Amino acid sequence: MDEVKRVMTENFSKDAVIGREVYSRVYQSLTEKEKREEYEKNKQYFSEPGEVTLSRIFIALGKDPVATQQRAAEIAVQAKSGTADFAALAKRYSEEPLGKDGGKIGSSIKIPDLAPEVKAAVETGASGSVTDPVKLENGFYIFRIDERKETKVLPFEDEKVQDAIGRFLVGQRAEKQVEAYLATLRDDAFIEIDQRYQFENSKVKSAQIKRIPYSEESAKEKKKRKKEEEKKAEREKKPAAGSN
């Protein structure tokens, strides 16, 4: 568990450093012109889909599908002609519990979320219009569009638009800068091998190597490292002197 915590802490610290040193820098470098150009190129992605509020009349698919369809068509004609109120027709003919409430489905529905057959029937209809019978698996449905909201393109200044554009551009540009930043850290680092793996003639795996940037090396560690390097250099000189 301690090892898991250690790894998670190291990963979090690494991500935090990269976020501070790279992503935030890239984000701050973005100009309004660049963001606006991205908005204009992809305006279709910055929109809220249209919505409809519907009422419906349901006619269950009986033993005779042709007769059921004909009955549904006759009810649709009455609803379209205005000779009878849609809610009254729903209460009279609809074969589902919603009929008691005049067929009202309830809250608005985003058009892309509708079943394909229903979407095709209502997506271009005006408020107050009634559809032809729509055949689904269990029967025929007649829909009335009680209210509709058209697709709305969000303005450039919208907070959600600004956030989405910023994230996209940063993600696009930061990848190479992250690689360059990590390469810089590697170039500016020395290798410290854990004592557990300092065996004579052993090959140390990369996973056993801890890289520490010089900037993070304490004065005490620098002094200790320098002293060890000097001792090592002296040991290497002695055999050479004895060989003469």
PDB file of C-alpha atoms in Angstrom:
ATOM      1  CA  MET A   1       0.000   0.000   0.000  1.00  0.00           C
ATOM      2  CA  ASP A   2       2.871   2.368   0.846  1.00  0.00           C
ATOM      3  CA  GLU A   3       4.440   1.641  -2.546  1.00  0.00           C
ATOM      4  CA  VAL A   4       1.140   2.427  -4.285  1.00  0.00           C
ATOM      5  CA  LYS A   5       0.887   5.721  -2.399  1.00  0.00           C
ATOM      6  CA  ARG A   6       4.479   6.562  -3.316  1.00  0.00           C
ATOM      7  CA  VAL A   7       3.893   5.900  -7.015  1.00  0.00           C
ATOM      8  CA  MET A   8       0.631   7.876  -6.986  1.00  0.00           C
ATOM      9  CA  THR A   9       2.355  10.788  -5.239  1.00  0.00           C
ATOM     10  CA  GLU A  10       5.227  10.776  -7.750  1.00  0.00           C
ATOM     11  CA  ASN A  11       2.810  10.667 -10.704  1.00  0.00           C
ATOM     12  CA  PHE A  12       0.705  13.464  -9.236  1.00  0.00           C
ATOM     13  CA  SER A  13       3.790  15.587  -8.633  1.00  0.00           C
ATOM     14  CA  LYS A  14       5.027  14.964 -12.177  1.00  0.00           C
ATOM     15  CA  ASP A  15       1.641  15.915 -13.677  1.00  0.00           C
ATOM     16  CA  ALA A  16       1.492  19.028 -11.508  1.00  0.00           C
ATOM     17  CA  VAL A  17       4.950  20.148 -12.658  1.00  0.00           C
ATOM     18  CA  ILE A  18       4.126  19.514 -16.326  1.00  0.00           C
ATOM     19  CA  GLY A  19       0.816  21.330 -15.914  1.00  0.00           C
ATOM     20  CA  ARG A  20       2.548  24.334 -14.398  1.00  0.00           C
ATOM     21  CA  GLU A  21       5.566  24.423 -16.662  1.00  0.00           C
ATOM     22  CA  VAL A  22       3.995  23.490 -20.001  1.00  0.00           C
ATOM     23  CA  TYR A  23       0.198  23.509 -20.219  1.00  0.00           C
ATOM     24  CA  SER A  24      -0.362  26.750 -18.338  1.00  0.00           C
ATOM     25  CA  ARG A  25       2.380  28.429 -20.373  1.00  0.00           C
ATOM     26  CA  VAL A  26       0.814  27.285 -23.650  1.00  0.00           C
ATOM     27  CA  TYR A  27      -2.637  28.425 -22.527  1.00  0.00           C
ATOM     28  CA  GLN A  28      -1.367  31.868 -21.558  1.00  0.00           C
ATOM     29  CA  SER A  29       0.329  32.222 -24.945  1.00  0.00           C
ATOM     30  CA  LEU A  30      -2.934  31.759 -26.877  1.00  0.00           C
ATOM     31  CA  THR A  31      -4.148  34.936 -28.562  1.00  0.00           C
ATOM     32  CA  GLU A  32      -7.765  35.960 -29.010  1.00  0.00           C
ATOM     33  CA  LYS A  33      -7.221  35.901 -32.783  1.00  0.00           C
ATOM     34  CA  GLU A  34      -6.130  32.252 -32.672  1.00  0.00           C
ATOM     35  CA  LYS A  35      -9.085  31.271 -30.502  1.00  0.00           C
ATOM     36  CA  ARG A  36     -11.564  33.155 -32.676  1.00  0.00           C
ATOM     37  CA  GLU A  37     -10.191  31.526 -35.850  1.00  0.00           C
ATOM     38  CA  GLU A  38     -10.657  28.108 -34.246  1.00  0.00           C
ATOM     39  CA  TYR A  39     -14.215  29.070 -33.276  1.00  0.00           C
ATOM     40  CA  GLU A  40     -15.120  30.169 -36.806  1.00  0.00           C
ATOM     41  CA  LYS A  41     -13.679  26.969 -38.337  1.00  0.00           C
ATOM     42  CA  ASN A  42     -15.611  24.708 -35.961  1.00  0.00           C
ATOM     43  CA  LYS A  43     -18.707  26.746 -35.137  1.00  0.00           C
ATOM     44  CA  GLN A  44     -20.955  23.713 -35.664  1.00  0.00           C
ATOM     45  CA  TYR A  45     -19.425  22.088 -32.597  1.00  0.00           C
ATOM     46  CA  PHE A  46     -20.306  25.022 -30.366  1.00  0.00           C
ATOM     47  CA  SER A  47     -24.064  24.687 -30.530  1.00  0.00           C
ATOM     48  CA  GLU A  48     -26.879  23.521 -28.298  1.00  0.00           C
ATOM     49  CA  PRO A  49     -29.226  21.091 -30.078  1.00  0.00           C
ATOM     50  CA  GLY A  50     -32.852  21.945 -30.699  1.00  0.00           C
ATOM     51  CA  GLU A  51     -35.495  20.710 -28.272  1.00  0.00           C
ATOM     52  CA  VAL A  52     -39.170  19.804 -28.538  1.00  0.00           C
ATOM     53  CA  THR A  53     -41.977  19.371 -26.041  1.00  0.00           C
ATOM     54  CA  LEU A  54     -44.403  16.730 -27.302  1.00  0.00           C
ATOM     55  CA  SER A  55     -47.817  15.215 -26.728  1.00  0.00           C
ATOM     56  CA  ARG A  56     -48.797  11.889 -28.284  1.00  0.00           C
ATOM     57  CA  ILE A  57     -51.595   9.489 -29.020  1.00  0.00           C
ATOM     58  CA  PHE A  58     -50.732   5.791 -28.980  1.00  0.00           C
ATOM     59  CA  ILE A  59     -52.626   3.123 -30.904  1.00  0.00           C
ATOM     60  CA  ALA A  60     -51.443  -0.383 -30.050  1.00  0.00           C
ATOM     61  CA  LEU A  61     -50.555  -2.753 -32.865  1.00  0.00           C
ATOM     62  CA  GLY A  62     -53.451  -5.236 -32.957  1.00  0.00           C
ATOM     63  CA  LYS A  63     -54.016  -8.473 -34.798  1.00  0.00           C
ATOM     64  CA  ASP A  64     -54.691  -6.530 -38.004  1.00  0.00           C
ATOM     65  CA  PRO A  65     -51.810  -4.039 -38.587  1.00  0.00           C
ATOM     66  CA  VAL A  66     -53.488  -2.561 -41.676  1.00  0.00           C
ATOM     67  CA  ALA A  67     -56.666  -1.779 -39.762  1.00  0.00           C
ATOM     68  CA  THR A  68     -54.617  -0.331 -36.892  1.00  0.00           C
ATOM     69  CA  GLN A  69     -52.733   1.958 -39.279  1.00  0.00           C
ATOM     70  CA  GLN A  70     -55.970   3.107 -40.898  1.00  0.00           C
ATOM     71  CA  ARG A  71     -57.473   3.921 -37.499  1.00  0.00           C
ATOM     72  CA  ALA A  72     -54.373   5.896 -36.516  1.00  0.00           C
ATOM     73  CA  ALA A  73     -54.495   7.801 -39.830  1.00  0.00           C
ATOM     74  CA  GLU A  74     -58.124   8.796 -39.231  1.00  0.00           C
ATOM     75  CA  ILE A  75     -57.307  10.126 -35.762  1.00  0.00           C
ATOM     76  CA  ALA A  76     -54.333  12.063 -37.201  1.00  0.00           C
ATOM     77  CA  VAL A  77     -56.624  13.702 -39.791  1.00  0.00           C
ATOM     78  CA  GLN A  78     -58.940  14.896 -37.012  1.00  0.00           C
ATOM     79  CA  ALA A  79     -55.990  16.260 -35.014  1.00  0.00           C
ATOM     80  CA  LYS A  80     -54.514  18.062 -38.036  1.00  0.00           C
ATOM     81  CA  SER A  81     -57.786  19.591 -39.173  1.00  0.00           C
ATOM     82  CA  GLY A  82     -58.407  21.207 -35.822  1.00  0.00           C
ATOM     83  CA  THR A  83     -61.952  19.867 -35.674  1.00  0.00           C
ATOM     84  CA  ALA A  84     -61.025  18.218 -32.385  1.00  0.00           C
ATOM     85  CA  ASP A  85     -58.592  19.226 -29.658  1.00  0.00           C
ATOM     86  CA  PHE A  86     -55.481  17.025 -29.554  1.00  0.00           C
ATOM     87  CA  ALA A  87     -55.696  16.562 -25.771  1.00  0.00           C
ATOM     88  CA  ALA A  88     -59.337  15.511 -26.083  1.00  0.00           C
ATOM     89  CA  LEU A  89     -58.443  13.007 -28.822  1.00  0.00           C
ATOM     90  CA  ALA A  90     -55.639  11.617 -26.647  1.00  0.00           C
ATOM     91  CA  LYS A  91     -58.008  11.138 -23.712  1.00  0.00           C
ATOM     92  CA  ARG A  92     -60.509   9.436 -25.980  1.00  0.00           C
ATOM     93  CA  TYR A  93     -58.316   7.207 -28.164  1.00  0.00           C
ATOM     94  CA  SER A  94     -54.815   6.828 -26.702  1.00  0.00           C
ATOM     95  CA  GLU A  95     -54.113   3.330 -25.390  1.00  0.00           C
ATOM     96  CA  GLU A  96     -51.554   4.265 -22.746  1.00  0.00           C
ATOM     97  CA  PRO A  97     -51.635   6.000 -19.334  1.00  0.00           C
ATOM     98  CA  LEU A  98     -50.431   9.318 -20.812  1.00  0.00           C
ATOM     99  CA  GLY A  99     -53.774   9.605 -22.568  1.00  0.00           C
ATOM    100  CA  LYS A 100     -55.471  10.543 -19.302  1.00  0.00           C
ATOM    101  CA  ASP A 101     -53.311  13.697 -19.192  1.00  0.00           C
ATOM    102  CA  GLY A 102     -54.043  14.633 -22.787  1.00  0.00           C
ATOM    103  CA  GLY A 103     -51.003  12.765 -24.078  1.00  0.00           C
ATOM    104  CA  LYS A 104     -48.450  15.212 -22.654  1.00  0.00           C
ATOM    105  CA  ILE A 105     -45.036  13.569 -22.400  1.00  0.00           C
ATOM    106  CA  GLY A 106     -43.634  16.145 -19.980  1.00  0.00           C
ATOM    107  CA  SER A 107     -40.307  17.952 -20.127  1.00  0.00           C
ATOM    108  CA  SER A 108     -38.615  18.964 -23.365  1.00  0.00           C
ATOM    109  CA  ILE A 109     -36.479  16.439 -25.251  1.00  0.00           C
ATOM    110  CA  LYS A 110     -33.319  17.178 -27.223  1.00  0.00           C
ATOM    111  CA  ILE A 111     -34.015  16.329 -30.867  1.00  0.00           C
ATOM    112  CA  PRO A 112     -30.848  14.182 -31.298  1.00  0.00           C
ATOM    113  CA  ASP A 113     -32.062  12.028 -28.371  1.00  0.00           C
ATOM    114  CA  LEU A 114     -35.302  11.035 -30.099  1.00  0.00           C
ATOM    115  CA  ALA A 115     -35.783   7.669 -31.794  1.00  0.00           C
ATOM    116  CA  PRO A 116     -34.813   8.022 -35.486  1.00  0.00           C
ATOM    117  CA  GLU A 117     -38.420   7.568 -36.698  1.00  0.00           C
ATOM    118  CA  VAL A 118     -39.731  10.191 -34.277  1.00  0.00           C
ATOM    119  CA  LYS A 119     -36.869  12.575 -35.028  1.00  0.00           C
ATOM    120  CA  ALA A 120     -37.619  12.393 -38.762  1.00  0.00           C
ATOM    121  CA  ALA A 121     -41.279  13.207 -38.084  1.00  0.00           C
ATOM    122  CA  VAL A 122     -40.814  16.194 -35.763  1.00  0.00           C
ATOM    123  CA  GLU A 123     -37.432  17.829 -36.455  1.00  0.00           C
ATOM    124  CA  THR A 124     -38.761  20.241 -39.100  1.00  0.00           C
ATOM    125  CA  GLY A 125     -42.317  20.654 -37.815  1.00  0.00           C
ATOM    126  CA  ALA A 126     -43.551  23.947 -36.398  1.00  0.00           C
ATOM    127  CA  SER A 127     -44.987  24.406 -32.933  1.00  0.00           C
ATOM    128  CA  GLY A 128     -48.619  23.271 -32.906  1.00  0.00           C
ATOM    129  CA  SER A 129     -48.218  20.921 -35.873  1.00  0.00           C
ATOM    130  CA  VAL A 130     -49.304  17.263 -35.806  1.00  0.00           C
ATOM    131  CA  THR A 131     -47.414  14.402 -37.443  1.00  0.00           C
ATOM    132  CA  ASP A 132     -48.649  11.520 -39.526  1.00  0.00           C
ATOM    133  CA  PRO A 133     -48.782   8.211 -37.621  1.00  0.00           C
ATOM    134  CA  VAL A 134     -45.261   7.006 -36.784  1.00  0.00           C
ATOM    135  CA  LYS A 135     -44.870   3.225 -36.694  1.00  0.00           C
ATOM    136  CA  LEU A 136     -42.723   1.840 -33.913  1.00  0.00           C
ATOM    137  CA  GLU A 137     -42.324  -1.705 -32.661  1.00  0.00           C
ATOM    138  CA  ASN A 138     -45.429  -1.782 -30.458  1.00  0.00           C
ATOM    139  CA  GLY A 139     -47.828   0.365 -32.460  1.00  0.00           C
ATOM    140  CA  PHE A 140     -48.515   3.750 -34.065  1.00  0.00           C
ATOM    141  CA  TYR A 141     -47.836   7.132 -32.478  1.00  0.00           C
ATOM    142  CA  ILE A 142     -49.275  10.499 -33.476  1.00  0.00           C
ATOM    143  CA  PHE A 143     -47.250  13.429 -32.156  1.00  0.00           C
ATOM    144  CA  ARG A 144     -48.141  17.045 -31.571  1.00  0.00           C
ATOM    145  CA  ILE A 145     -45.279  19.549 -31.239  1.00  0.00           C
ATOM    146  CA  ASP A 146     -46.378  21.644 -28.268  1.00  0.00           C
ATOM    147  CA  GLU A 147     -43.235  23.766 -28.217  1.00  0.00           C
ATOM    148  CA  ARG A 148     -39.848  23.810 -29.889  1.00  0.00           C
ATOM    149  CA  LYS A 149     -36.500  25.498 -29.383  1.00  0.00           C
ATOM    150  CA  GLU A 150     -34.271  25.826 -32.408  1.00  0.00           C
ATOM    151  CA  THR A 151     -30.616  24.839 -32.468  1.00  0.00           C
ATOM    152  CA  LYS A 152     -28.616  27.631 -30.867  1.00  0.00           C
ATOM    153  CA  VAL A 153     -25.008  28.441 -31.747  1.00  0.00           C
ATOM    154  CA  LEU A 154     -23.173  29.569 -28.618  1.00  0.00           C
ATOM    155  CA  PRO A 155     -21.372  32.919 -28.965  1.00  0.00           C
ATOM    156  CA  PHE A 156     -17.587  33.109 -28.953  1.00  0.00           C
ATOM    157  CA  GLU A 157     -17.648  34.875 -25.577  1.00  0.00           C
ATOM    158  CA  ASP A 158     -19.528  32.019 -23.883  1.00  0.00           C
ATOM    159  CA  GLU A 159     -17.528  30.509 -21.006  1.00  0.00           C
ATOM    160  CA  LYS A 160     -18.077  26.954 -22.271  1.00  0.00           C
ATOM    161  CA  VAL A 161     -16.819  27.938 -25.728  1.00  0.00           C
ATOM    162  CA  GLN A 162     -13.720  29.623 -24.322  1.00  0.00           C
ATOM    163  CA  ASP A 163     -12.941  26.594 -22.175  1.00  0.00           C
ATOM    164  CA  ALA A 164     -13.433  24.107 -25.028  1.00  0.00           C
ATOM    165  CA  ILE A 165     -11.292  26.090 -27.487  1.00  0.00           C
ATOM    166  CA  GLY A 166      -8.566  26.583 -24.898  1.00  0.00           C
ATOM    167  CA  ARG A 167      -8.426  22.880 -24.040  1.00  0.00           C
ATOM    168  CA  PHE A 168      -8.355  21.892 -27.706  1.00  0.00           C
ATOM    169  CA  LEU A 169      -5.566  24.275 -28.692  1.00  0.00           C
ATOM    170  CA  VAL A 170      -3.488  23.483 -25.607  1.00  0.00           C
ATOM    171  CA  GLY A 171      -3.843  19.751 -26.225  1.00  0.00           C
ATOM    172  CA  GLN A 172      -2.837  20.270 -29.847  1.00  0.00           C
ATOM    173  CA  ARG A 173       0.249  22.350 -29.124  1.00  0.00           C
ATOM    174  CA  ALA A 174       1.469  21.085 -25.774  1.00  0.00           C
ATOM    175  CA  GLU A 175       2.429  17.549 -26.797  1.00  0.00           C
ATOM    176  CA  LYS A 176       5.693  18.545 -28.486  1.00  0.00           C
ATOM    177  CA  GLN A 177       6.480  21.037 -25.737  1.00  0.00           C
ATOM    178  CA  VAL A 178       5.961  18.366 -23.068  1.00  0.00           C
ATOM    179  CA  GLU A 179       8.417  16.105 -24.897  1.00  0.00           C
ATOM    180  CA  ALA A 180      10.927  18.945 -25.138  1.00  0.00           C
ATOM    181  CA  TYR A 181      10.460  19.818 -21.464  1.00  0.00           C
ATOM    182  CA  LEU A 182      11.003  16.214 -20.340  1.00  0.00           C
ATOM    183  CA  ALA A 183      14.075  15.987 -22.577  1.00  0.00           C
ATOM    184  CA  THR A 184      15.454  19.103 -20.884  1.00  0.00           C
ATOM    185  CA  LEU A 185      14.895  17.542 -17.472  1.00  0.00           C
ATOM    186  CA  ARG A 186      16.717  14.402 -18.570  1.00  0.00           C
ATOM    187  CA  ASP A 187      19.627  16.428 -19.918  1.00  0.00           C
ATOM    188  CA  ASP A 188      19.874  18.418 -16.680  1.00  0.00           C
ATOM    189  CA  ALA A 189      19.738  15.388 -14.391  1.00  0.00           C
ATOM    190  CA  PHE A 190      22.283  13.123 -12.720  1.00  0.00           C
ATOM    191  CA  ILE A 191      21.650   9.461 -11.948  1.00  0.00           C
ATOM    192  CA  GLU A 192      21.437   8.372  -8.321  1.00  0.00           C
ATOM    193  CA  ILE A 193      21.450   4.572  -7.894  1.00  0.00           C
ATOM    194  CA  ASP A 194      19.659   3.166  -4.865  1.00  0.00           C
ATOM    195  CA  GLN A 195      22.034   1.485  -2.382  1.00  0.00           C
ATOM    196  CA  ARG A 196      20.077  -1.777  -2.713  1.00  0.00           C
ATOM    197  CA  TYR A 197      21.168  -2.078  -6.334  1.00  0.00           C
ATOM    198  CA  GLN A 198      24.817  -1.048  -6.022  1.00  0.00           C
ATOM    199  CA  PHE A 199      26.300  -4.531  -6.527  1.00  0.00           C
ATOM    200  CA  GLU A 200      29.660  -5.079  -8.147  1.00  0.00           C
ATOM    201  CA  ASN A 201      29.439  -5.997 -11.848  1.00  0.00           C
ATOM    202  CA  SER A 202      25.627  -5.837 -11.741  1.00  0.00           C
ATOM    203  CA  LYS A 203      23.533  -4.356 -14.520  1.00  0.00           C
ATOM    204  CA  VAL A 204      21.102  -1.819 -13.123  1.00  0.00           C
ATOM    205  CA  LYS A 205      17.698  -1.676 -14.777  1.00  0.00           C
ATOM    206  CA  SER A 206      16.293   1.676 -15.766  1.00  0.00           C
ATOM    207  CA  ALA A 207      13.352   1.184 -13.404  1.00  0.00           C
ATOM    208  CA  GLN A 208      15.843   1.082 -10.544  1.00  0.00           C
ATOM    209  CA  ILE A 209      17.316   4.450 -11.435  1.00  0.00           C
ATOM    210  CA  LYS A 210      16.078   7.628  -9.860  1.00  0.00           C
ATOM    211  CA  ARG A 211      16.755  10.788 -11.849  1.00  0.00           C
ATOM    212  CA  ILE A 212      17.010  13.994  -9.864  1.00  0.00           C
ATOM    213  CA  PRO A 213      17.444  17.418 -11.517  1.00  0.00           C
ATOM    214  CA  TYR A 214      20.470  19.353 -10.261  1.00  0.00           C
ATOM    215  CA  SER A 215      18.098  22.128  -9.263  1.00  0.00           C
ATOM    216  CA  GLU A 216      16.493  19.755  -6.736  1.00  0.00           C
ATOM    217  CA  GLU A 217      19.825  18.503  -5.337  1.00  0.00           C
ATOM    218  CA  SER A 218      20.491  19.908  -1.875  1.00  0.00           C
ATOM    219  CA  ALA A 219      23.799  21.543  -0.922  1.00  0.00           C
ATOM    220  CA  LYS A 220      24.526  18.645   1.416  1.00  0.00           C
ATOM    221  CA  GLU A 221      23.935  16.118  -1.360  1.00  0.00           C
ATOM    222  CA  LYS A 222      26.157  18.081  -3.740  1.00  0.00           C
ATOM    223  CA  LYS A 223      28.970  18.148  -1.165  1.00  0.00           C
ATOM    224  CA  LYS A 224      28.616  14.429  -0.481  1.00  0.00           C
ATOM    225  CA  ARG A 225      28.564  13.586  -4.191  1.00  0.00           C
ATOM    226  CA  LYS A 226      31.615  15.739  -4.885  1.00  0.00           C
ATOM    227  CA  LYS A 227      33.531  14.091  -2.036  1.00  0.00           C
ATOM    228  CA  GLU A 228      32.669  10.611  -3.306  1.00  0.00           C
ATOM    229  CA  GLU A 229      33.731  11.572  -6.824  1.00  0.00           C
ATOM    230  CA  GLU A 230      37.095  12.813  -5.483  1.00  0.00           C
ATOM    231  CA  LYS A 231      37.667   9.570  -3.526  1.00  0.00           C
ATOM    232  CA  LYS A 232      36.837   7.528  -6.590  1.00  0.00           C
ATOM    233  CA  ALA A 233      39.288   9.553  -8.683  1.00  0.00           C
ATOM    234  CA  GLU A 234      42.048   8.989  -6.097  1.00  0.00           C
ATOM    235  CA  ARG A 235      41.425   5.226  -6.054  1.00  0.00           C
ATOM    236  CA  GLU A 236      41.675   5.113  -9.821  1.00  0.00           C
ATOM    237  CA  LYS A 237      45.015   6.969  -9.736  1.00  0.00           C
ATOM    238  CA  LYS A 238      46.739   4.585  -7.251  1.00  0.00           C
ATOM    239  CA  PRO A 239      46.924   1.464  -9.473  1.00  0.00           C
ATOM    240  CA  ALA A 240      48.242   3.606 -12.274  1.00  0.00           C
ATOM    241  CA  ALA A 241      51.020   4.949  -9.986  1.00  0.00           C
ATOM    242  CA  GLY A 242      51.990   1.438  -8.775  1.00  0.00           C
ATOM    243  CA  SER A 243      52.394   0.083 -12.277  1.00  0.00           C
ATOM    244  CA  ASN A 244      55.460   2.264 -12.952  1.00  0.00           C
TER     245      ASN A 244
END
